[in-house]
Coordinates of C-alpha atoms in Angstrom, one line a residue:
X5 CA 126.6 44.1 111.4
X6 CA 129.0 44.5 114.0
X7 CA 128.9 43.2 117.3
X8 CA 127.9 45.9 120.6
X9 CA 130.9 46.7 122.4
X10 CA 132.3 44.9 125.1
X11 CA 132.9 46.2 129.0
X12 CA 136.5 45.8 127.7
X13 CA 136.3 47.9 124.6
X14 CA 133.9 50.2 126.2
X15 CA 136.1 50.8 129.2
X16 CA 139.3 51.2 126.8
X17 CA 137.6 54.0 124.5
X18 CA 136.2 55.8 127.9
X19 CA 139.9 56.1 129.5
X20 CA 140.8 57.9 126.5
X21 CA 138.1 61.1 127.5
X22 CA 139.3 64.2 129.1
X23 CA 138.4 63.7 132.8
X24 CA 134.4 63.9 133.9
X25 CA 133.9 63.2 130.3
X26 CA 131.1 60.5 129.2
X27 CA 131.2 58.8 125.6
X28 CA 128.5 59.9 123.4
X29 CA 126.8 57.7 120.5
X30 CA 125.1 60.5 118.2
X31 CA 125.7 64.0 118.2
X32 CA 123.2 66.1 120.6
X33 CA 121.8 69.4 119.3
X34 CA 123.1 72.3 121.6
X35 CA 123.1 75.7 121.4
X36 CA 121.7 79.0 123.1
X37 CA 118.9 80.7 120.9
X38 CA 117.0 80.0 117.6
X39 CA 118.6 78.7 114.4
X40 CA 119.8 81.4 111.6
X41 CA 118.7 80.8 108.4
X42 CA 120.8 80.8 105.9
X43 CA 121.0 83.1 102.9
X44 CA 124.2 82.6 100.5
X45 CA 124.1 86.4 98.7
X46 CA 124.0 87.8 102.2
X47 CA 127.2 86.0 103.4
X48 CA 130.1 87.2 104.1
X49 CA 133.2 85.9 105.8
X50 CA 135.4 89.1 107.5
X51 CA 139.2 89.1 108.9
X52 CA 139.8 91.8 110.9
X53 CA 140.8 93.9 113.7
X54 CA 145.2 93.6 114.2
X55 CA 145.8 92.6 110.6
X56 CA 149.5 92.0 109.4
X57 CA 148.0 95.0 106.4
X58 CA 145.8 96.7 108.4
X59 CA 143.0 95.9 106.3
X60 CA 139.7 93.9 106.9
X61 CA 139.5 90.4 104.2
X62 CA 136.5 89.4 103.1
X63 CA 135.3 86.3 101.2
X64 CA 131.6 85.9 100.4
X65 CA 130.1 82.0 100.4
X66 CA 131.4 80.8 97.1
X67 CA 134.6 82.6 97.5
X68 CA 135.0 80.8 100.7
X69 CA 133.8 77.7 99.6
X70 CA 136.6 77.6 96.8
X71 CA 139.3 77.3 99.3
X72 CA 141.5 74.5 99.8
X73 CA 139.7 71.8 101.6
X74 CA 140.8 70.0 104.2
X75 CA 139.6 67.0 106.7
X76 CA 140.6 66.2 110.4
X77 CA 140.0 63.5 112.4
X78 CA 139.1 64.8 116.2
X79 CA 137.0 64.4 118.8
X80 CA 134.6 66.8 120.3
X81 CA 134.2 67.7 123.8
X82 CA 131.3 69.3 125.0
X83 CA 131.8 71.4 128.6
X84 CA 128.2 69.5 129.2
X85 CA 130.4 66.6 129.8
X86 CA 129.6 64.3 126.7
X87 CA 132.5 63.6 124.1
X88 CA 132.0 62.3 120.4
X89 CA 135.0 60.9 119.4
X90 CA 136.7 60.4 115.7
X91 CA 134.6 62.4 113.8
X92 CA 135.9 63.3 110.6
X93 CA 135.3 67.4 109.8
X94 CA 135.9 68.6 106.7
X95 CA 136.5 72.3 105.6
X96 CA 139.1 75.0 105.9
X97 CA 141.8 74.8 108.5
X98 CA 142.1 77.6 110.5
X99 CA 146.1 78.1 109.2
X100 CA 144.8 78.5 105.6
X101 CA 142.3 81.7 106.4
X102 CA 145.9 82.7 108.6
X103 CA 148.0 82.8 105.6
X104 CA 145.8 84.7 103.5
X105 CA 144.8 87.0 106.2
X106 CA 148.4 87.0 108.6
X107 CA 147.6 89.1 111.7
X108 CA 150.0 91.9 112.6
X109 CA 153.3 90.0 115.0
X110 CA 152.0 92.1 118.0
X111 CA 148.8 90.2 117.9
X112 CA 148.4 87.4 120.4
X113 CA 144.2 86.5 120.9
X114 CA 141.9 86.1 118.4
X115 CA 137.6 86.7 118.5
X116 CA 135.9 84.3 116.6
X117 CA 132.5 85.8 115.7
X118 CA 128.9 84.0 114.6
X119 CA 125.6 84.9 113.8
X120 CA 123.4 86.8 116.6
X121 CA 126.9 88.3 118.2
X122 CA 128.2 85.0 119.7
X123 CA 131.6 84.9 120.1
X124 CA 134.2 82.7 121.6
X125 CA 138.3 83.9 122.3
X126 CA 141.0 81.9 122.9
X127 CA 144.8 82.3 122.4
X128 CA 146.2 82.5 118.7
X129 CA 148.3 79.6 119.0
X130 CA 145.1 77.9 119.9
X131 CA 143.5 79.3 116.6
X132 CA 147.0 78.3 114.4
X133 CA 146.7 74.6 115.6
X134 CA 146.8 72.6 112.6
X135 CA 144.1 70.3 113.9
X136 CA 141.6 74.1 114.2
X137 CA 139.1 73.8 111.0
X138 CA 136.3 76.1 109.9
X139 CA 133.6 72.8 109.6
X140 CA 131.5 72.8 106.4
X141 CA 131.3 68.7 106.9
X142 CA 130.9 66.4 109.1
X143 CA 131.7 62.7 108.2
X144 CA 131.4 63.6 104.4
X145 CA 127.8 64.9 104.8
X146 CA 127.2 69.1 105.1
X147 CA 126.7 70.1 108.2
X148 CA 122.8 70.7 109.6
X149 CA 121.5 73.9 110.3
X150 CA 121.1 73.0 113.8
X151 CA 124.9 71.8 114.1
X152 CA 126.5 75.0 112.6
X153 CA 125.9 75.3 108.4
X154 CA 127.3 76.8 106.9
X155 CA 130.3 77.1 109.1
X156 CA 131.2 76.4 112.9
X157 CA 134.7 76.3 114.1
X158 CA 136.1 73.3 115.8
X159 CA 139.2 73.5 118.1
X160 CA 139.6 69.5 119.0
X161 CA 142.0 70.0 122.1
X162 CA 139.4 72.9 123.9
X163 CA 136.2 72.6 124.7
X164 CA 133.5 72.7 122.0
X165 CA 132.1 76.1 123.3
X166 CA 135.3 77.8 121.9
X167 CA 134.1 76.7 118.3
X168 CA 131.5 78.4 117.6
X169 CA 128.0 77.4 115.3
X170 CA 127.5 79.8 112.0
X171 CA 130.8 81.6 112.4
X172 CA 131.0 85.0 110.1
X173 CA 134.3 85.9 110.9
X174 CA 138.0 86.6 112.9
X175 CA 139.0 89.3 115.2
X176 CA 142.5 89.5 115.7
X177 CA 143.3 90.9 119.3
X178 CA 146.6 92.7 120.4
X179 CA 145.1 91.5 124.3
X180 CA 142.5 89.0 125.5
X181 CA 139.5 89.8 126.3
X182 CA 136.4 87.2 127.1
X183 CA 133.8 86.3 124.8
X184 CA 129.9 85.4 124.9
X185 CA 130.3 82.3 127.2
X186 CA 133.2 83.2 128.8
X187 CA 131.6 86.6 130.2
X188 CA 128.9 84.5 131.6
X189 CA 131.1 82.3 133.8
X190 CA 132.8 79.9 131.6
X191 CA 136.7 79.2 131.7
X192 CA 138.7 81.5 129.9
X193 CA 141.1 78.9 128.3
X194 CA 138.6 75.7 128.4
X195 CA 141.6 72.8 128.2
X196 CA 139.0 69.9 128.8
X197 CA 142.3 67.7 129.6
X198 CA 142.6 70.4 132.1
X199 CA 138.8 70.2 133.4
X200 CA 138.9 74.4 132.7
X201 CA 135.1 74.4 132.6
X202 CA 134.3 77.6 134.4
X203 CA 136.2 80.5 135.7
X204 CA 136.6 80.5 139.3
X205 CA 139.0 77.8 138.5
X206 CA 141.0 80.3 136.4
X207 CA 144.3 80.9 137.7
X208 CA 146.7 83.9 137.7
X209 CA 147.4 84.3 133.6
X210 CA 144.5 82.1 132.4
X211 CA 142.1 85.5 132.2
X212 CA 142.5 89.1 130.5
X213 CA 144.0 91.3 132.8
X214 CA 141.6 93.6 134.6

């Protein structure tokens, strides 16, 4: 068994947080709302909206489940001010689902959509990160209904509101525009290095233009 962190090691791990972040040992159940259950022939995974073909994509579970799977190491910041770091998720990166859907070159946002009409928007270079993964796994395990399963985006370098729980699917978006939490007074960008955590602290270029 290993020994309990020293103030030393502590303190080390601690400066590496985004500012006003606190480590977290565990991983706290958050979200707004019940929990959807889950029903595999119901399913579906869409791509739409500014599509390179002008055509919506469409993968149901197992379709989805068959694509090429990939893990990142990343850390997850909550706006709630605790951060899990090196968690190991596991699924399909964000670039893959670009690749096989491409958006149209005059497309510059994307919506990413989950059960109940939750939503979260953020920039498509922000989306193309090669770091962004649909999560079907966390640590090697499937992910808990209450943390996302079957699928909840994770964006390590914004906050963890941009990543939605029990994501169905992509808009891509020729302009910005906010999404669920981001309409309800939440940062339009959400850089946690940045402390973006709510949106009178937007500045000129951070929001959709009115």
């Amino acid at each position: 068994m290993g020994q309990p962190d020293s103030e030393e090691h502590r303190a080390a791990r601690e400066s590496t947080l985004p500012p006003g972040q606190r480590l977290q040992r565990g991983w706290p159940v958050t979200h707004y709302g019940p929990v959807p259950k889950f029903r595999a022939e119901r399913w579906e995974f869409r791509v739409f909206g500014a599509t390179a073909d002008g055509d919506k994509h469409c993968w149901n579970h197992d379709e989805f489940s068959a694509l090429p799977f990939a893990a990142v190491v990343a850390d997850l910041h909550c706006v709630t001010k605790f951060s899990m770091v090196g968690a190991e998720w596991g699924g399909v990166l964000a670039r893959t689902v670009l690749e096989l859907a491409p958006p149209a070159s005059e497309a510059t946002h994307v919506m990413v959509w989950a059960e109940y009409g939750f939503s979260a928007n953020m920039r498509l270079s922000d989306f193309a990160s090669d770091r962004t993964v649909f999560a079907t796994h966390k640590d090697g395990e499937l992910l808990t209904a209450e943390h996302g399963f079957p699928l909840r985006l994770i964006v390590p370098h914004l906050y963890a509101w941009k990543g939605p729980k029990w994501v169905r699917g992509v808009e891509y978006m020729t302009a910005d525009r906010r999404g669920f939490w981001e309409e309800r007074g939440y940062h339009n960008v959400g850089d946690p290095w940045a402390e973006q955590r709510y949106s009178y602290q937007e500045e000129p270029g951070d929001g959709p233009e009115l």
